Amino acid sequence: MISFNRNETGGPRKIGLMGGTFDPIHVGHLVTAEEARQQFDLHCVVFVPTGIPPHKKEEAVTHPEHRYLMTSLAVMSNPSFFVSRLEIDRSEPSFTIDTVNHFFRSEDPDPELYFITGADAILEIFTWKDYEELLSRCTFIAVSRPGYSLDRFRGTLRHTCPDLLDKVHLLEIPALAVSSTFIRERVALGKTIKYLTPEPVEQYIKKHSLYRTDI
Ligand code: NAP
């Protein structure tokens, strides 16, 4: 359970919730969280690795404990970053609405929540559990990689989920040219991942032989 000290002014805190699989976490995620923290004047950013993603097969992702530990190693040096076990400790599929409600109720006065995740994931939000309640609870920060068409994103959103247009901020992060898929593929090919993820994460991947296809 993470507890945050109260705001000096007693006002609501602005908390970023960084949702993702983080399989593995990489520099693009860290740059994203820091950029969002600064742009939106967030008190802190809590990384929330997914547990059993409702939309993915369990075996398709690395064990939640590995992903949680890698995320913890990656954020260790930033005093504004935290990691939550909330989703990985759930035995049933984890839905964002349950996570957001947990954080919403954890502070008095109610915090201002910013849910940060990939733009592609946000385009599917109308399929998420209780998405209308979710929209009333938090602001969304949709993060995109270089080359991603923000015009297309807005167009798709207008078509699929117009309610979200006022609630979503777009953030293009050049460092997101790195992706978790890219890292997994490089490890599988025996290629170096130095500087693509913090060194402790690189060492963890090596030690536990994650993403190798030859063993
Ligand atoms: P994902 O498979 O981890 O990622 C989808 C895409 O977004 C990937 O390109 C990924 O890049 C990027 N991405 C993911 N998290 C990011 C972040 N925090 N910052 C920047 N880029 C990010 O994501 P997902 O499984 O679709 O889920 C994303 C979030 O949405 C999770 O928190 C999940 O719980 C939530 N979600 C909730 C529901 C629901 O409540 N029903 C349904 C779907 C998703 P990398 O591979 O490089 O990370």
XYZ file of N, CA and C and ligand atoms in Angstrom:
693
model
N 0.857 -1.195 0.000
C 0.000 0.000 0.000
C 0.888 1.239 0.000
N 0.672 2.107 -0.951
C 1.485 3.318 -1.027
C 0.746 4.415 -0.288
N 1.434 5.170 0.544
C 0.734 6.313 1.136
C 1.521 7.579 0.823
N 0.806 8.606 0.487
C 1.442 9.855 0.106
C 1.156 10.888 1.179
N 2.155 11.727 1.485
C 1.905 12.800 2.438
C 0.940 13.793 1.819
N 0.241 14.513 2.680
C -0.746 15.471 2.160
C -0.059 16.662 1.508
N -0.775 17.252 0.603
C -0.335 18.476 -0.045
C -0.154 19.563 1.020
N 0.891 20.370 0.896
C 1.164 21.434 1.870
C -0.035 22.359 2.018
N -0.771 22.592 0.934
C -1.894 23.531 0.974
C -3.189 22.839 1.399
N -3.150 21.507 1.560
C -4.364 20.767 1.902
C -5.254 20.531 0.697
N -4.849 21.013 -0.474
C -5.670 20.849 -1.689
C -5.511 19.457 -2.267
N -6.321 19.136 -3.309
C -6.205 17.803 -3.912
C -4.847 17.614 -4.582
N -4.357 16.431 -4.478
C -3.084 16.131 -5.120
C -3.309 15.690 -6.553
N -2.344 16.023 -7.415
C -2.400 15.531 -8.792
C -1.474 14.326 -8.863
N -2.070 13.177 -9.107
C -1.293 11.936 -9.120
C -1.356 11.294 -10.510
N -0.203 10.949 -11.040
C -0.153 10.249 -12.320
C -0.157 8.745 -12.078
N -1.003 8.036 -12.810
C -0.997 6.567 -12.747
C -0.494 6.076 -14.096
N 0.648 5.436 -14.101
C 1.283 5.000 -15.344
C 0.934 3.529 -15.549
N -0.046 3.278 -16.405
C -0.516 1.908 -16.602
C 0.142 1.250 -17.801
N 0.553 0.005 -17.645
C 1.143 -0.718 -18.772
C 1.597 -2.099 -18.354
N 1.965 -2.886 -19.319
C 2.433 -4.245 -19.023
C 3.876 -4.206 -18.512
N 4.659 -3.289 -19.058
C 6.073 -3.123 -18.678
C 6.820 -4.454 -18.783
N 6.842 -4.979 -19.987
C 7.396 -6.315 -20.247
C 8.483 -6.253 -21.310
N 9.646 -5.622 -21.018
C 10.028 -4.990 -19.754
C 9.859 -3.467 -19.832
N 10.028 -2.827 -18.681
C 10.083 -1.364 -18.640
C 11.356 -0.905 -19.366
N 11.304 0.286 -19.978
C 12.483 0.784 -20.715
C 12.573 2.301 -20.588
N 13.610 2.861 -21.211
C 13.849 4.308 -21.061
C 12.674 5.140 -21.583
N 11.982 4.634 -22.600
C 10.838 5.376 -23.147
C 9.762 5.583 -22.089
N 9.503 4.564 -21.287
C 8.499 4.695 -20.215
C 8.955 5.725 -19.181
N 10.245 5.683 -18.859
C 10.746 6.580 -17.803
C 10.718 8.032 -18.270
N 11.113 8.253 -19.524
C 11.073 9.618 -20.078
C 9.617 10.108 -20.121
N 8.709 9.229 -20.505
C 7.280 9.567 -20.568
C 6.765 10.019 -19.198
N 7.065 9.231 -18.176
C 6.559 9.537 -16.832
C 7.122 10.866 -16.330
N 8.398 11.093 -16.605
C 9.028 12.338 -16.133
C 8.452 13.541 -16.891
N 8.240 13.365 -18.186
C 7.665 14.453 -19.003
C 6.243 14.780 -18.523
N 5.450 13.741 -18.271
C 4.073 13.958 -17.792
C 4.100 14.620 -16.417
N 5.004 14.162 -15.555
C 5.103 14.750 -14.203
C 5.333 16.249 -14.298
N 6.270 16.621 -15.192
C 6.602 18.042 -15.286
C 5.502 18.843 -15.988
N 5.037 18.347 -17.146
C 4.022 19.103 -17.918
C 2.728 19.304 -17.154
N 2.334 18.297 -16.367
C 1.031 18.371 -15.692
C 1.171 18.669 -14.203
N 2.404 19.010 -13.814
C 2.678 19.399 -12.431
C 2.167 18.337 -11.437
N 2.512 17.091 -11.734
C 2.034 15.983 -10.900
C 2.883 15.879 -9.630
N 2.238 15.555 -8.542
C 2.963 15.367 -7.284
C 3.875 14.131 -7.369
N 3.360 13.094 -8.014
C 4.163 11.876 -8.183
C 3.551 11.048 -9.318
N 4.311 10.075 -9.750
C 3.786 9.131 -10.749
C 3.901 7.722 -10.162
N 2.769 7.026 -10.157
C 2.750 5.649 -9.651
C 2.662 4.705 -10.852
N 3.674 3.880 -11.015
C 3.644 2.878 -12.086
C 2.786 1.707 -11.605
N 1.854 1.297 -12.461
C 0.949 0.198 -12.088
C 1.067 -0.921 -13.133
N 2.023 -1.845 -12.924
C 2.114 -2.953 -13.891
C 0.825 -3.778 -13.874
N 0.385 -4.195 -15.053
C -0.860 -4.963 -15.139
C -0.673 -6.345 -14.509
N -1.744 -6.863 -13.957
C -1.722 -8.218 -13.416
C -2.064 -9.168 -14.538
N -3.274 -9.734 -14.471
C -3.753 -10.558 -15.582
C -4.542 -9.618 -16.478
N -3.961 -9.174 -17.596
C -4.694 -8.227 -18.432
C -5.971 -8.865 -18.953
N -7.112 -8.177 -18.844
C -8.384 -8.776 -19.237
C -8.438 -9.116 -20.722
N -7.618 -8.436 -21.526
C -7.713 -8.599 -22.974
C -6.573 -9.435 -23.550
N -5.739 -10.058 -22.656
C -4.612 -10.837 -23.171
C -4.598 -12.211 -22.541
N -4.002 -13.157 -23.243
C -3.859 -14.497 -22.670
C -2.742 -14.445 -21.633
N -2.971 -15.117 -20.505
C -2.026 -15.063 -19.383
C -0.598 -15.432 -19.795
N -0.500 -16.479 -20.662
C 0.841 -16.961 -21.004
C 1.578 -16.020 -21.965
N 0.870 -15.028 -22.493
C 1.488 -14.139 -23.477
C 2.399 -13.100 -22.831
N 2.303 -12.938 -21.512
C 3.153 -11.939 -20.852
C 4.010 -12.590 -19.764
N 5.124 -11.944 -19.470
C 6.040 -12.444 -18.437
C 5.353 -12.396 -17.073
N 5.743 -13.291 -16.177
C 5.113 -13.381 -14.859
C 5.060 -11.986 -14.196
N 3.923 -11.646 -13.601
C 3.769 -10.307 -13.005
C 4.863 -9.940 -11.996
N 5.335 -10.940 -11.242
C 6.354 -10.635 -10.216
C 7.651 -10.139 -10.880
N 8.036 -10.747 -11.989
C 9.226 -10.273 -12.723
C 8.995 -8.838 -13.201
N 7.823 -8.583 -13.749
C 7.560 -7.236 -14.310
C 7.512 -6.194 -13.204
N 6.949 -6.585 -12.057
C 6.908 -5.666 -10.910
C 8.332 -5.348 -10.427
N 9.159 -6.395 -10.307
C 10.516 -6.185 -9.787
C 11.353 -5.350 -10.755
N 11.214 -5.605 -12.048
C 11.967 -4.803 -13.029
C 11.526 -3.341 -12.966
N 10.226 -3.128 -12.798
C 9.717 -1.752 -12.723
C 10.258 -1.066 -11.469
N 10.287 -1.797 -10.366
C 10.808 -1.224 -9.113
C 12.279 -0.856 -9.263
N 13.052 -1.729 -9.904
C 14.477 -1.432 -10.104
C 14.646 -0.181 -10.968
N 13.790 -0.042 -11.958
C 13.931 1.072 -12.904
C 13.620 2.429 -12.279
N 12.687 2.478 -11.327
C 12.244 3.788 -10.803
C 12.969 4.177 -9.509
N 13.784 3.261 -9.021
C 14.455 3.385 -7.731
C 15.099 4.759 -7.490
N 15.708 5.338 -8.522
C 16.489 6.561 -8.290
C 15.659 7.830 -8.401
N 14.363 7.718 -8.696
C 13.540 8.930 -8.831
C 12.579 9.039 -7.640
N 12.779 10.042 -6.761
C 11.939 10.133 -5.561
C 10.472 10.439 -5.856
N 10.144 10.842 -7.080
C 8.741 11.125 -7.434
C 8.043 9.926 -8.060
N 8.779 8.849 -8.253
C 8.193 7.666 -8.891
C 7.972 6.555 -7.853
N 6.822 5.886 -7.973
C 6.487 4.760 -7.099
C 5.976 3.615 -7.972
N 5.916 2.428 -7.379
C 5.336 1.286 -8.107
C 4.267 0.663 -7.216
N 3.138 0.336 -7.799
C 2.043 -0.267 -7.045
C 1.906 -1.753 -7.394
N 1.658 -2.557 -6.342
C 1.398 -3.991 -6.542
C -0.082 -4.270 -6.748
N -0.883 -3.216 -6.729
C -2.331 -3.374 -6.722
C -2.838 -4.372 -7.766
N -2.425 -4.182 -9.024
C -2.962 -5.042 -10.088
C -2.299 -6.408 -10.096
N -0.991 -6.455 -9.797
C -0.340 -7.776 -9.884
C -0.786 -8.686 -8.738
N -1.284 -8.110 -7.656
C -1.739 -8.942 -6.530
C -3.186 -9.405 -6.683
N -3.869 -8.927 -7.718
C -5.252 -9.386 -7.920
C -5.239 -10.760 -8.567
N -6.059 -11.656 -8.042
C -6.077 -13.007 -8.624
C -6.985 -13.056 -9.854
N -7.907 -12.105 -9.929
C -8.807 -12.081 -11.080
C -8.301 -11.023 -12.084
N -8.820 -11.003 -13.318
C -8.374 -10.008 -14.283
C -8.497 -8.599 -13.714
N -7.508 -7.766 -14.028
C -7.522 -6.432 -13.410
C -8.041 -5.389 -14.387
N -8.993 -4.618 -13.903
C -9.612 -3.582 -14.714
C -9.174 -2.209 -14.202
N -8.957 -1.300 -15.140
C -8.463 0.039 -14.771
C -9.441 0.757 -13.844
N -10.730 0.545 -14.029
C -11.705 1.235 -13.178
C -11.475 0.886 -11.700
N -11.133 -0.372 -11.415
C -10.906 -0.780 -10.019
C -9.646 -0.111 -9.457
N -8.640 -0.004 -10.306
C -7.383 0.645 -9.887
C -7.623 2.125 -9.619
N -8.302 2.778 -10.557
C -8.557 4.215 -10.430
C -9.423 4.485 -9.197
N -10.426 3.657 -8.977
C -11.282 3.857 -7.794
C -10.489 3.677 -6.507
N -9.570 2.729 -6.515
C -8.733 2.524 -5.331
C -7.952 3.808 -5.009
N -7.309 4.373 -6.011
C -6.507 5.586 -5.762
C -7.412 6.778 -5.460
N -8.568 6.819 -6.102
C -9.501 7.933 -5.888
C -9.927 7.990 -4.427
N -10.145 6.789 -3.849
C -10.639 6.732 -2.468
C -9.527 6.778 -1.443
N -8.276 6.755 -1.903
C -7.175 6.618 -0.942
C -6.779 7.940 -0.301
N -7.339 9.038 -0.787
C -6.929 10.340 -0.250
C -8.125 11.207 0.040
N -7.962 12.074 0.993
C -8.991 13.057 1.311
C -8.306 14.420 1.410
N -8.623 15.418 0.577
C -9.672 15.387 -0.429
C -9.309 14.473 -1.605
N -10.345 14.136 -2.419
C -10.119 13.252 -3.557
C -8.991 13.799 -4.435
N -8.083 12.941 -4.840
C -6.987 13.423 -5.696
C -7.454 13.672 -7.131
N -6.668 14.444 -7.863
C -6.903 14.575 -9.313
C -6.038 13.513 -9.959
N -6.671 12.567 -10.646
C -5.905 11.465 -11.215
C -5.676 11.646 -12.713
N -4.468 11.317 -13.149
C -4.091 11.356 -14.562
C -3.642 9.957 -14.939
N -4.369 9.320 -15.827
C -3.996 7.967 -16.245
C -3.159 8.061 -17.522
N -1.929 7.589 -17.423
C -0.973 7.724 -18.540
C -0.776 6.354 -19.174
N -1.027 6.265 -20.457
C -0.722 4.992 -21.129
C -0.614 5.198 -22.640
N -0.331 4.123 -23.367
C -0.143 4.219 -24.812
C -1.412 4.693 -25.524
N -1.220 5.509 -26.571
C -2.356 6.059 -27.321
C -3.214 4.941 -27.910
N -2.572 3.874 -28.378
C -3.330 2.764 -28.976
C -4.288 2.142 -27.968
N -3.803 1.994 -26.732
C -4.648 1.405 -25.693
C -5.845 2.323 -25.431
N -5.605 3.622 -25.409
C -6.693 4.565 -25.103
C -7.764 4.571 -26.202
N -7.346 4.284 -27.436
C -8.336 4.229 -28.529
C -9.373 3.121 -28.329
N -9.018 2.164 -27.493
C -9.927 1.028 -27.236
C -10.761 1.244 -25.987
N -10.672 2.416 -25.396
C -11.215 2.606 -24.054
C -12.721 2.324 -23.959
N -13.417 2.549 -25.062
C -14.870 2.324 -25.012
C -15.209 0.849 -24.811
N -14.185 -0.015 -24.920
C -14.416 -1.449 -24.656
C -14.070 -1.804 -23.207
N -13.498 -0.862 -22.457
C -13.063 -1.151 -21.095
C -14.267 -1.171 -20.152
N -14.085 -1.913 -19.047
C -15.151 -2.020 -18.063
C -15.494 -0.631 -17.480
N -16.770 -0.320 -17.429
C -17.278 0.923 -16.807
C -16.550 2.174 -17.306
N -16.335 2.253 -18.617
C -15.498 3.342 -19.110
C -16.109 4.726 -18.861
N -17.437 4.785 -18.773
C -18.034 6.106 -18.534
C -17.680 6.609 -17.131
N -17.710 5.688 -16.177
C -17.304 6.064 -14.814
C -15.825 6.460 -14.798
N -15.045 5.709 -15.565
C -13.605 5.989 -15.667
C -13.373 7.422 -16.180
N -14.145 7.798 -17.187
C -13.996 9.145 -17.756
C -14.321 10.227 -16.733
N -15.225 9.914 -15.814
C -15.593 10.920 -14.819
C -14.564 10.998 -13.693
N -13.742 9.963 -13.584
C -12.790 9.884 -12.476
C -11.425 10.489 -12.793
N -11.006 10.405 -14.079
C -9.638 10.876 -14.339
C -9.472 11.465 -15.729
N -8.358 12.159 -15.850
C -7.923 12.716 -17.127
C -6.958 11.700 -17.735
N -6.949 11.612 -19.063
C -6.076 10.635 -19.712
C -4.921 11.321 -20.431
N -3.766 10.723 -20.327
C -2.614 11.193 -21.102
C -2.251 10.060 -22.055
N -2.506 10.301 -23.344
C -2.263 9.281 -24.374
C -0.875 9.519 -24.950
N -0.028 8.525 -24.830
C 1.364 8.696 -25.217
C 1.619 8.007 -26.551
N 2.313 8.730 -27.447
C 2.575 8.131 -28.754
C 4.058 8.139 -29.073
N 4.392 7.257 -29.994
C 5.782 7.152 -30.458
C 5.964 8.053 -31.672
N 7.236 8.355 -32.059
C 7.469 9.129 -33.277
C 6.845 8.410 -34.478
N 6.252 9.168 -35.383
C 5.662 8.573 -36.580
C 4.192 8.259 -36.410
N 3.711 8.301 -35.182
C 2.294 8.018 -34.921
C 1.482 9.237 -35.335
N 0.417 9.046 -36.091
C -0.336 10.205 -36.570
C -1.345 10.680 -35.517
N -1.053 11.854 -34.960
C -1.944 12.388 -33.930
C -3.282 12.811 -34.540
N -3.249 13.234 -35.825
C -4.513 13.593 -36.497
C -5.410 12.362 -36.617
N -4.765 11.245 -36.966
C -5.552 10.011 -37.081
C -6.110 9.609 -35.716
N -5.279 9.809 -34.683
C -5.722 9.486 -33.316
C -6.985 10.290 -32.982
N -6.921 11.627 -33.231
C -8.082 12.484 -32.913
C -9.299 12.072 -33.729
N -9.061 11.765 -35.020
C -10.161 11.359 -35.904
C -10.831 10.082 -35.396
N -10.003 9.104 -35.022
C -10.548 7.825 -34.540
C -11.326 8.038 -33.247
N -10.750 8.880 -32.387
C -11.401 9.141 -31.099
C -12.752 9.825 -31.309
N -12.760 10.783 -32.231
C -14.007 11.521 -32.524
C -15.089 10.535 -32.971
N -14.635 9.523 -33.713
C -15.563 8.545 -34.274
C -16.025 7.532 -33.218
N -15.048 7.059 -32.390
C -15.364 5.941 -31.488
C -15.776 6.377 -30.088
N -15.147 7.442 -29.592
C -15.396 7.798 -28.199
C -15.323 9.332 -28.025
N -16.282 10.054 -28.608
C -16.210 11.524 -28.581
C -16.170 12.104 -27.163
N -16.730 11.348 -26.201
C -16.710 11.824 -24.804
C -15.292 12.049 -24.297
N -14.364 11.359 -24.940
C -12.993 11.393 -24.433
C -12.209 12.614 -24.948
N -12.719 13.250 -25.997
C -11.950 14.326 -26.635
C -11.520 15.410 -25.650
N -12.408 15.755 -24.716
C -12.074 16.808 -23.750
C -11.255 16.288 -22.578
N -11.155 14.986 -22.480
C -10.523 14.397 -21.291
C -9.144 13.825 -21.591
N -8.717 13.954 -22.850
C -7.459 13.305 -23.211
C -6.420 14.317 -23.686
N -5.219 14.159 -23.179
C -4.093 14.969 -23.635
C -3.154 14.053 -24.388
N -2.608 14.580 -25.475
C -1.688 13.763 -26.267
C -0.261 14.175 -25.979
N 0.587 13.194 -25.840
C 1.983 13.464 -25.549
C 2.829 12.637 -26.504
N 3.600 13.314 -27.354
C 4.481 12.550 -28.238
C 5.869 12.495 -27.607
N 6.370 11.292 -27.465
C 7.641 11.099 -26.766
C 8.654 10.461 -27.724
N 9.627 11.253 -28.213
C 10.618 10.670 -29.142
C 11.335 9.450 -28.562
N 11.585 9.447 -27.232
C 12.309 8.305 -26.636
C 11.510 7.018 -26.727
N 10.211 7.119 -27.048
C 9.386 5.901 -27.175
C 9.629 5.171 -28.495
N 10.646 5.638 -29.236
C 11.071 4.847 -30.399
C 11.517 3.476 -29.886
N 11.963 3.441 -28.618
C 12.253 2.159 -27.960
C 10.918 1.552 -27.550
N 10.764 0.251 -27.724
C 9.541 -0.412 -27.272
C 9.908 -1.697 -26.543
N 8.988 -2.197 -25.765
C 9.229 -3.456 -25.048
C 9.429 -4.593 -26.054
N 8.648 -4.567 -27.140
C 8.783 -5.611 -28.170
C 10.196 -5.611 -28.737
N 10.702 -4.416 -29.026
C 12.055 -4.258 -29.591
C 13.087 -4.878 -28.637
N 12.929 -4.611 -27.340
C 13.876 -5.145 -26.347
C 13.778 -6.664 -26.286
N 12.563 -7.178 -26.249
C 12.402 -8.648 -26.179
C 13.037 -9.311 -27.408
N 12.817 -8.696 -28.574
C 13.371 -9.271 -29.805
C 14.899 -9.254 -29.781
N 15.455 -8.164 -29.273
C 16.918 -8.066 -29.234
C 17.502 -9.124 -28.288
N 16.867 -9.306 -27.140
C 17.365 -10.317 -26.197
C 17.298 -11.703 -26.866
N 16.189 -11.965 -27.521
C 16.019 -13.272 -28.170
C 17.097 -13.512 -29.230
N 17.553 -12.426 -29.854
C 18.587 -12.554 -30.896
C 20.003 -12.480 -30.326
N 20.092 -12.350 -28.991
C 21.406 -12.258 -28.345
C 22.051 -10.897 -28.517
N 21.259 -9.879 -28.866
C 21.829 -8.533 -29.075
C 21.816 -7.729 -27.780
N 22.684 -6.751 -27.697
C 22.770 -5.932 -26.486
C 21.514 -5.054 -26.307
N 21.143 -4.851 -25.038
C 20.051 -3.915 -24.737
C 20.568 -2.802 -23.817
N 21.892 -2.689 -23.749
C 22.502 -1.649 -22.920
C 21.970 -0.282 -23.307
N 21.630 0.522 -22.326
C 21.123 1.899 -22.467
C 19.674 1.990 -22.968
N 19.080 0.848 -23.301
C 17.663 0.894 -23.707
C 16.763 0.780 -22.483
N 17.347 0.252 -21.415
C 16.644 0.109 -20.136
C 17.698 0.345 -19.055
N 17.306 0.781 -17.833
C 18.325 1.010 -16.817
C 19.148 -0.261 -16.551
N 20.412 -0.054 -16.152
C 21.314 -1.197 -15.999
C 20.787 -2.276 -15.039
N 20.194 -1.909 -13.888
C 19.691 -2.969 -13.010
C 18.631 -3.853 -13.689
N 17.861 -3.271 -14.586
C 16.842 -4.058 -15.311
C 17.546 -4.985 -16.310
N 18.549 -4.438 -16.977
C 19.314 -5.259 -17.925
C 19.908 -6.470 -17.192
N 20.478 -6.217 -16.000
C 21.085 -7.306 -15.219
C 20.028 -8.323 -14.777
N 18.856 -7.803 -14.407
C 17.766 -8.684 -13.953
C 17.344 -9.611 -15.097
N 17.219 -9.049 -16.282
C 16.811 -9.841 -17.460
C 17.829 -10.953 -17.711
N 19.119 -10.569 -17.584
C 20.196 -11.542 -17.800
C 20.132 -12.646 -16.747
N 20.039 -12.224 -15.476
C 20.074 -13.176 -14.367
C 18.941 -14.204 -14.456
N 17.763 -13.743 -14.869
C 16.600 -14.647 -14.896
C 16.323 -15.207 -16.293
N 17.260 -14.968 -17.203
C 17.147 -15.486 -18.588
C 15.792 -15.166 -19.210
N 15.307 -13.956 -18.985
C 14.014 -13.583 -19.572
C 14.182 -13.328 -21.074
N 13.136 -13.592 -21.801
C 13.015 -13.287 -23.241
C 13.951 -14.121 -24.132
N 14.633 -15.113 -23.543
C 15.521 -15.938 -24.366
C 14.678 -17.028 -25.018
N 15.008 -17.349 -26.234
C 14.249 -18.395 -26.922
C 15.100 -19.649 -27.093
N 16.374 -19.544 -26.655
C 17.313 -20.651 -26.891
C 17.472 -21.559 -25.671
N 16.662 -21.360 -24.612
C 16.826 -22.232 -23.428
C 15.459 -22.834 -23.027
P 0.493 -2.656 -23.439
O 0.214 -3.933 -24.178
O 1.490 -2.682 -22.350
O 0.880 -1.540 -24.493
C 0.146 -1.148 -25.628
C 0.976 -0.088 -26.372
O 1.099 1.110 -25.569
C 2.408 -0.530 -26.628
O 2.842 0.080 -27.818
C 3.159 0.007 -25.426
O 4.528 0.184 -25.681
C 2.474 1.323 -25.167
N 2.420 1.658 -23.719
C 1.872 0.898 -22.744
N 1.928 1.521 -21.561
C 2.558 2.692 -21.792
C 2.888 3.779 -20.970
N 2.537 3.802 -19.676
N 3.516 4.837 -21.518
C 3.834 4.821 -22.832
N 3.520 3.834 -23.680
C 2.887 2.781 -23.164
O -0.786 -2.019 -22.842
P -2.192 -2.605 -22.603
O -2.105 -3.969 -22.034
O -3.009 -2.389 -23.812
O -2.750 -1.682 -21.427
C -2.376 -0.354 -21.189
C -3.112 0.077 -19.927
O -4.504 0.086 -20.209
C -2.918 -0.880 -18.758
O -2.847 -0.145 -17.571
C -4.165 -1.744 -18.784
O -4.551 -2.247 -17.514
C -5.188 -0.737 -19.297
N -6.298 -1.467 -19.933
C -7.436 -1.640 -19.212
C -8.507 -2.359 -19.745
C -9.758 -2.520 -18.921
O -9.849 -1.970 -17.842
N -10.716 -3.257 -19.421
C -8.401 -2.897 -21.025
C -7.206 -2.700 -21.747
C -6.156 -1.984 -21.186
P 5.577 -0.744 -24.889
O 5.262 -2.152 -25.334
O 6.902 -0.266 -25.303
O 5.252 -0.560 -23.447
